[in-house]
Amino acid sequence: PAPAAPAAADSGFRWPLAGKVIKRYDAGSAHRGIDIAAILGQSVFATRAGKVIYAATEPTRFGKLVVLQHDGQWYSAYAHLSSIAVAKGASVKAGEPIGEAGTTGEATEPQVHFELRQANRPVDPLTKLP
C-alpha cells in the first residue's frame, strides 16, 4: 500500500510508508504495534493530520521517535527513525513527511515500528489501515 492511498472510510488512517509487515501486533506481549520493513532513509509519512507531541530520541527501545496526537483521542507513534523532520508542537497534514526510516533503538534492520492508540489503549494498526 502507498502512503498516499486513501484510508478506509471509517478510520481515516493511511499507511506511514510502503513496505512489508515483518512483525504484527501482539496483544499478549509488549509488541503493541507493527514493524514495517523499509529502505534506510525511506520517507515516513503522518498517518493522519495531527499535532506533534514528541519528536526526539527515546533512550531505551525505540530510538528516534515521533508521536502525533489526532482528533478523537487517537495517537500514532513512529519509531526506529534515522532522522526526524518535524518538531514538537508542529501541526502536520495526513501524508506529510515526518522523518526517515532507520535502525535506531533496538532495530536490527531498516524499519518503522508503528503504533496506534485511542484514549491511551493500544489498537492493532492493521484493523485501521486500508
Coordinates of N, CA and C in Angstrom, one line a residue:
P1 N 0.8 -1.2 0.0 CA 0.0 0.0 0.0 C 0.9 1.3 0.0
A2 N 0.4 2.3 -0.7 CA 1.2 3.5 -0.8 C 0.7 4.4 0.3
P3 N 1.7 5.3 0.9 CA 1.3 6.2 1.9 C 0.2 7.1 1.6
A4 N 0.1 7.5 0.3 CA -1.0 8.5 -0.1 C -2.3 7.8 -0.4
A5 N -2.4 6.5 -0.3 CA -3.7 5.8 -0.5 C -4.7 6.3 0.5
P6 N -5.9 6.5 0.0 CA -7.0 6.9 1.0 C -7.3 5.8 2.0
A7 N -7.5 6.2 3.2 CA -7.8 5.2 4.2 C -9.3 4.7 4.1
A8 N -9.5 3.6 4.8 CA -10.9 3.1 4.9 C -11.8 4.2 5.4
A9 N -13.0 4.3 4.9 CA -14.0 5.3 5.2 C -14.2 5.5 6.7
D10 N -14.1 4.4 7.5 CA -14.4 4.6 8.9 C -13.2 4.9 9.8
S11 N -12.0 4.9 9.2 CA -10.8 5.1 10.1 C -10.1 6.4 9.8
G12 N -9.9 6.8 8.6 CA -9.2 8.0 8.2 C -7.7 7.9 8.3
F13 N -7.2 6.7 8.6 CA -5.7 6.5 8.7 C -5.1 6.0 7.3
R14 N -3.8 6.3 7.1 CA -3.1 5.9 6.0 C -1.8 5.2 6.4
W15 N -1.3 4.4 5.5 CA 0.0 3.7 5.8 C 1.1 4.8 6.0
P16 N 2.0 4.6 6.9 CA 3.1 5.6 7.1 C 4.2 5.5 6.1
L17 N 4.3 4.3 5.5 CA 5.2 4.1 4.4 C 4.8 2.8 3.7
A18 N 5.3 2.6 2.5 CA 5.0 1.4 1.7 C 6.1 0.4 2.1
G19 N 5.7 -0.8 2.5 CA 6.6 -1.9 2.9 C 5.9 -3.1 3.4
K20 N 6.6 -4.2 3.6 CA 6.0 -5.4 4.1 C 6.0 -5.4 5.6
V21 N 4.9 -5.9 6.2 CA 4.8 -6.0 7.6 C 5.7 -7.2 8.0
I22 N 6.7 -6.9 8.8 CA 7.6 -8.0 9.2 C 7.3 -8.5 10.6
K23 N 6.6 -7.8 11.4 CA 6.2 -8.2 12.7 C 4.8 -7.6 13.0
R24 N 3.9 -8.4 13.4 CA 2.5 -8.0 13.7 C 2.3 -7.6 15.1
Y25 N 1.2 -6.9 15.3 CA 0.7 -6.5 16.7 C 0.5 -7.8 17.5
D26 N 0.8 -7.8 18.7 CA 0.6 -8.9 19.6 C 0.1 -8.4 21.0
A27 N -1.2 -8.5 21.2 CA -1.8 -8.0 22.4 C -1.3 -8.8 23.6
G28 N -0.8 -10.0 23.5 CA -0.3 -10.8 24.6 C 1.1 -10.5 25.0
S29 N 1.8 -9.6 24.2 CA 3.2 -9.3 24.5 C 3.4 -7.8 24.6
A30 N 4.6 -7.4 24.7 CA 4.9 -5.9 24.7 C 4.9 -5.3 23.3
H31 N 4.7 -6.1 22.3 CA 4.7 -5.6 20.9 C 3.3 -5.1 20.5
R32 N 3.1 -3.8 20.8 CA 1.8 -3.1 20.6 C 1.7 -2.3 19.4
G33 N 2.4 -2.8 18.3 CA 2.3 -2.1 17.0 C 2.7 -3.1 15.9
I34 N 3.0 -2.6 14.8 CA 3.5 -3.4 13.7 C 4.9 -2.9 13.2
D35 N 5.7 -3.8 12.8 CA 7.0 -3.4 12.2 C 6.9 -3.5 10.7
I36 N 7.3 -2.4 10.0 CA 7.2 -2.4 8.5 C 8.6 -2.3 8.0
A37 N 9.0 -3.2 7.1 CA 10.3 -3.2 6.5 C 10.5 -2.0 5.7
A38 N 11.7 -1.4 5.6 CA 11.9 -0.2 4.9 C 13.3 -0.2 4.3
I39 N 13.5 0.8 3.4 CA 14.8 1.1 2.9 C 15.4 2.2 3.8
L40 N 16.6 2.0 4.2 CA 17.2 3.1 5.0 C 17.1 4.4 4.4
G41 N 16.5 5.4 5.1 CA 16.3 6.7 4.6 C 15.0 6.9 3.9
Q42 N 14.2 5.8 3.8 CA 12.8 5.9 3.1 C 12.0 6.9 3.9
S43 N 11.2 7.8 3.2 CA 10.3 8.7 3.9 C 9.2 8.0 4.6
V44 N 8.9 8.6 5.8 CA 7.8 8.1 6.7 C 6.8 9.3 6.8
F45 N 5.6 9.0 6.6 CA 4.5 10.0 6.5 C 3.5 9.9 7.6
A46 N 3.0 11.1 8.0 CA 1.9 11.1 9.0 C 0.7 10.3 8.5
T47 N 0.2 9.4 9.4 CA -0.9 8.5 9.0 C -2.2 9.3 9.0
R48 N -2.2 10.5 9.6 CA -3.5 11.3 9.7 C -3.0 12.7 10.2
A49 N -3.8 13.7 9.9 CA -3.5 15.0 10.4 C -3.4 15.1 11.9
G50 N -2.5 15.8 12.4 CA -2.4 15.9 13.9 C -1.3 16.9 14.3
K51 N -1.0 16.8 15.6 CA 0.0 17.7 16.3 C 1.1 16.8 16.8
V52 N 2.3 17.2 16.6 CA 3.5 16.5 17.1 C 3.6 16.7 18.6
I53 N 3.5 15.7 19.4 CA 3.6 15.8 20.8 C 5.0 15.2 21.3
Y54 N 5.7 14.5 20.5 CA 7.0 14.0 20.9 C 7.8 13.9 19.6
A55 N 9.1 14.4 19.6 CA 9.9 14.2 18.4 C 11.4 14.3 19.0
A56 N 11.9 13.1 19.4 CA 13.2 13.1 20.0 C 13.7 11.6 20.0
T57 N 14.8 11.4 20.6 CA 15.3 10.1 20.8 C 14.8 9.5 22.1
E58 N 14.1 8.3 22.0 CA 13.7 7.6 23.2 C 14.8 6.7 23.6
P59 N 15.3 6.8 24.8 CA 16.6 6.2 25.2 C 16.6 4.7 25.4
T60 N 15.5 4.0 25.5 CA 15.6 2.6 25.8 C 15.3 1.6 24.7
R61 N 14.2 1.8 23.9 CA 13.9 0.8 22.9 C 13.7 1.3 21.5
F62 N 13.1 2.5 21.4 CA 12.6 3.0 20.1 C 13.5 3.9 19.3
G63 N 14.6 4.3 19.8 CA 15.5 5.2 19.1 C 14.8 6.5 18.8
K64 N 15.0 7.0 17.6 CA 14.4 8.3 17.2 C 12.9 8.0 17.0
L65 N 12.1 8.8 17.7 CA 10.6 8.5 17.8 C 9.8 9.8 17.6
V66 N 8.7 9.7 16.8 CA 7.8 10.8 16.6 C 6.4 10.2 17.1
V67 N 5.7 11.0 17.9 CA 4.3 10.7 18.3 C 3.4 11.9 17.9
L68 N 2.3 11.5 17.3 CA 1.3 12.5 16.9 C 0.0 12.3 17.6
Q69 N -0.6 13.4 18.0 CA -1.9 13.4 18.6 C -2.9 13.8 17.5
H70 N -4.0 13.0 17.4 CA -5.1 13.2 16.4 C -6.4 13.4 17.1
D71 N -7.4 13.9 16.3 CA -8.7 14.0 16.8 C -9.3 12.7 17.3
G72 N -10.2 12.8 18.2 CA -10.9 11.6 18.7 C -10.0 10.8 19.7
Q73 N -9.1 11.5 20.4 CA -8.2 10.8 21.4 C -7.3 9.7 20.7
W74 N -7.0 9.9 19.5 CA -6.1 9.0 18.8 C -4.6 9.5 18.8
Y75 N -3.7 8.5 18.9 CA -2.3 8.8 18.8 C -1.6 7.8 17.9
S76 N -0.6 8.3 17.2 CA 0.2 7.4 16.3 C 1.7 7.6 16.7
A77 N 2.4 6.5 16.7 CA 3.9 6.6 17.0 C 4.7 5.9 15.9
Y78 N 5.8 6.5 15.6 CA 6.7 6.0 14.5 C 8.1 5.9 15.1
A79 N 8.6 4.7 15.2 CA 9.9 4.5 15.9 C 11.0 3.9 15.0
H80 N 12.2 4.0 15.5 CA 13.4 3.5 14.8 C 13.8 4.4 13.6
L81 N 13.4 5.7 13.6 CA 13.7 6.6 12.5 C 15.2 6.9 12.5
S82 N 15.7 7.1 11.3 CA 17.1 7.6 11.1 C 17.2 9.1 11.3
S83 N 16.1 9.8 11.0 CA 16.0 11.2 11.1 C 14.6 11.6 11.4
I84 N 14.5 12.8 12.0 CA 13.2 13.3 12.4 C 13.0 14.7 11.6
A85 N 11.9 14.9 10.9 CA 11.7 16.0 10.1 C 10.7 17.0 10.6
V86 N 10.2 16.8 11.9 CA 9.2 17.7 12.5 C 9.6 18.0 13.9
A87 N 9.0 19.0 14.5 CA 9.4 19.5 15.8 C 8.2 19.4 16.7
K88 N 8.4 19.2 18.0 CA 7.3 19.1 19.0 C 6.5 20.4 18.9
G89 N 5.2 20.3 18.8 CA 4.3 21.4 18.7 C 3.8 21.7 17.3
A90 N 4.5 21.2 16.3 CA 4.1 21.4 14.9 C 2.8 20.7 14.6
S91 N 2.0 21.3 13.7 CA 0.9 20.6 13.1 C 1.3 20.0 11.8
V92 N 0.8 18.8 11.5 CA 1.1 18.1 10.3 C -0.2 17.6 9.6
K93 N -0.1 17.5 8.3 CA -1.2 17.1 7.5 C -1.0 15.6 7.2
A94 N -2.1 14.9 7.0 CA -2.0 13.5 6.6 C -1.1 13.4 5.3
G95 N -0.2 12.4 5.3 CA 0.7 12.2 4.2 C 1.9 13.1 4.2
E96 N 2.1 14.0 5.2 CA 3.2 14.9 5.2 C 4.4 14.1 5.8
P97 N 5.6 14.3 5.2 CA 6.8 13.6 5.8 C 7.1 14.0 7.2
I98 N 7.4 13.0 8.1 CA 7.7 13.3 9.5 C 9.1 12.8 9.8
G99 N 9.7 12.0 8.9 CA 11.1 11.5 9.2 C 11.5 10.5 8.2
E100 N 12.5 9.8 8.5 CA 13.0 8.7 7.6 C 13.3 7.4 8.3
A101 N 13.0 6.3 7.7 CA 13.1 5.0 8.3 C 14.6 4.8 8.6
G102 N 14.8 4.0 9.7 CA 16.2 3.7 10.1 C 16.3 2.5 10.9
T103 N 17.4 2.4 11.7 CA 17.8 1.3 12.5 C 18.1 1.7 13.9
T104 N 17.5 2.8 14.4 CA 17.8 3.3 15.7 C 17.1 2.5 16.8
G105 N 17.5 2.7 18.0 CA 16.9 1.9 19.1 C 17.3 0.4 19.0
E106 N 16.4 -0.5 19.2 CA 16.6 -1.9 19.2 C 16.5 -2.5 17.8
A107 N 16.2 -1.7 16.8 CA 16.0 -2.2 15.4 C 17.3 -2.8 14.9
T108 N 17.2 -4.0 14.2 CA 18.4 -4.6 13.7 C 18.5 -4.6 12.2
E109 N 17.4 -4.0 11.6 CA 17.3 -3.8 10.1 C 16.5 -2.6 9.9
P110 N 16.6 -1.9 8.7 CA 15.8 -0.7 8.4 C 14.3 -1.1 8.5
Q111 N 13.6 -0.3 9.3 CA 12.2 -0.5 9.5 C 11.5 0.7 10.2
V112 N 10.2 0.6 10.3 CA 9.5 1.6 11.2 C 8.6 0.8 12.1
H113 N 8.7 1.0 13.4 CA 7.7 0.4 14.3 C 6.6 1.4 14.4
F114 N 5.3 1.0 14.1 CA 4.2 1.9 14.0 C 3.1 1.5 15.0
E115 N 2.7 2.4 15.8 CA 1.6 2.1 16.8 C 0.5 3.1 16.7
L116 N -0.7 2.6 17.0 CA -1.9 3.4 17.1 C -2.5 3.2 18.5
R117 N -2.9 4.3 19.1 CA -3.6 4.2 20.4 C -4.8 5.1 20.4
Q118 N -5.9 4.6 21.1 CA -7.0 5.5 21.3 C -7.3 5.6 22.8
A119 N -7.4 6.8 23.3 CA -7.5 7.0 24.7 C -6.5 6.2 25.5
N120 N -5.3 6.2 25.0 CA -4.1 5.5 25.5 C -4.2 4.0 25.6
R121 N -5.2 3.4 24.8 CA -5.3 2.0 24.7 C -4.7 1.5 23.3
P122 N -3.8 0.6 23.3 CA -3.3 0.1 22.1 C -4.3 -0.5 21.2
V123 N -4.2 -0.2 19.9 CA -5.1 -0.7 18.8 C -4.2 -1.3 17.7
D124 N -4.6 -2.5 17.3 CA -3.8 -3.1 16.2 C -4.0 -2.2 14.9
P125 N -2.8 -1.7 14.5 CA -2.9 -0.8 13.3 C -3.5 -1.4 12.1
L126 N -3.3 -2.7 11.9 CA -3.9 -3.4 10.7 C -5.4 -3.4 10.7
T127 N -6.1 -3.1 11.8 CA -7.5 -3.0 11.8 C -8.0 -1.7 11.4
K128 N -7.1 -0.7 11.3 CA -7.5 0.7 10.9 C -6.9 1.2 9.6
L129 N -5.9 0.4 9.0 CA -5.3 0.8 7.8 C -6.0 0.2 6.6
P130 N -6.0 1.0 5.5 CA -6.8 0.5 4.3 C -6.1 -0.7 3.7

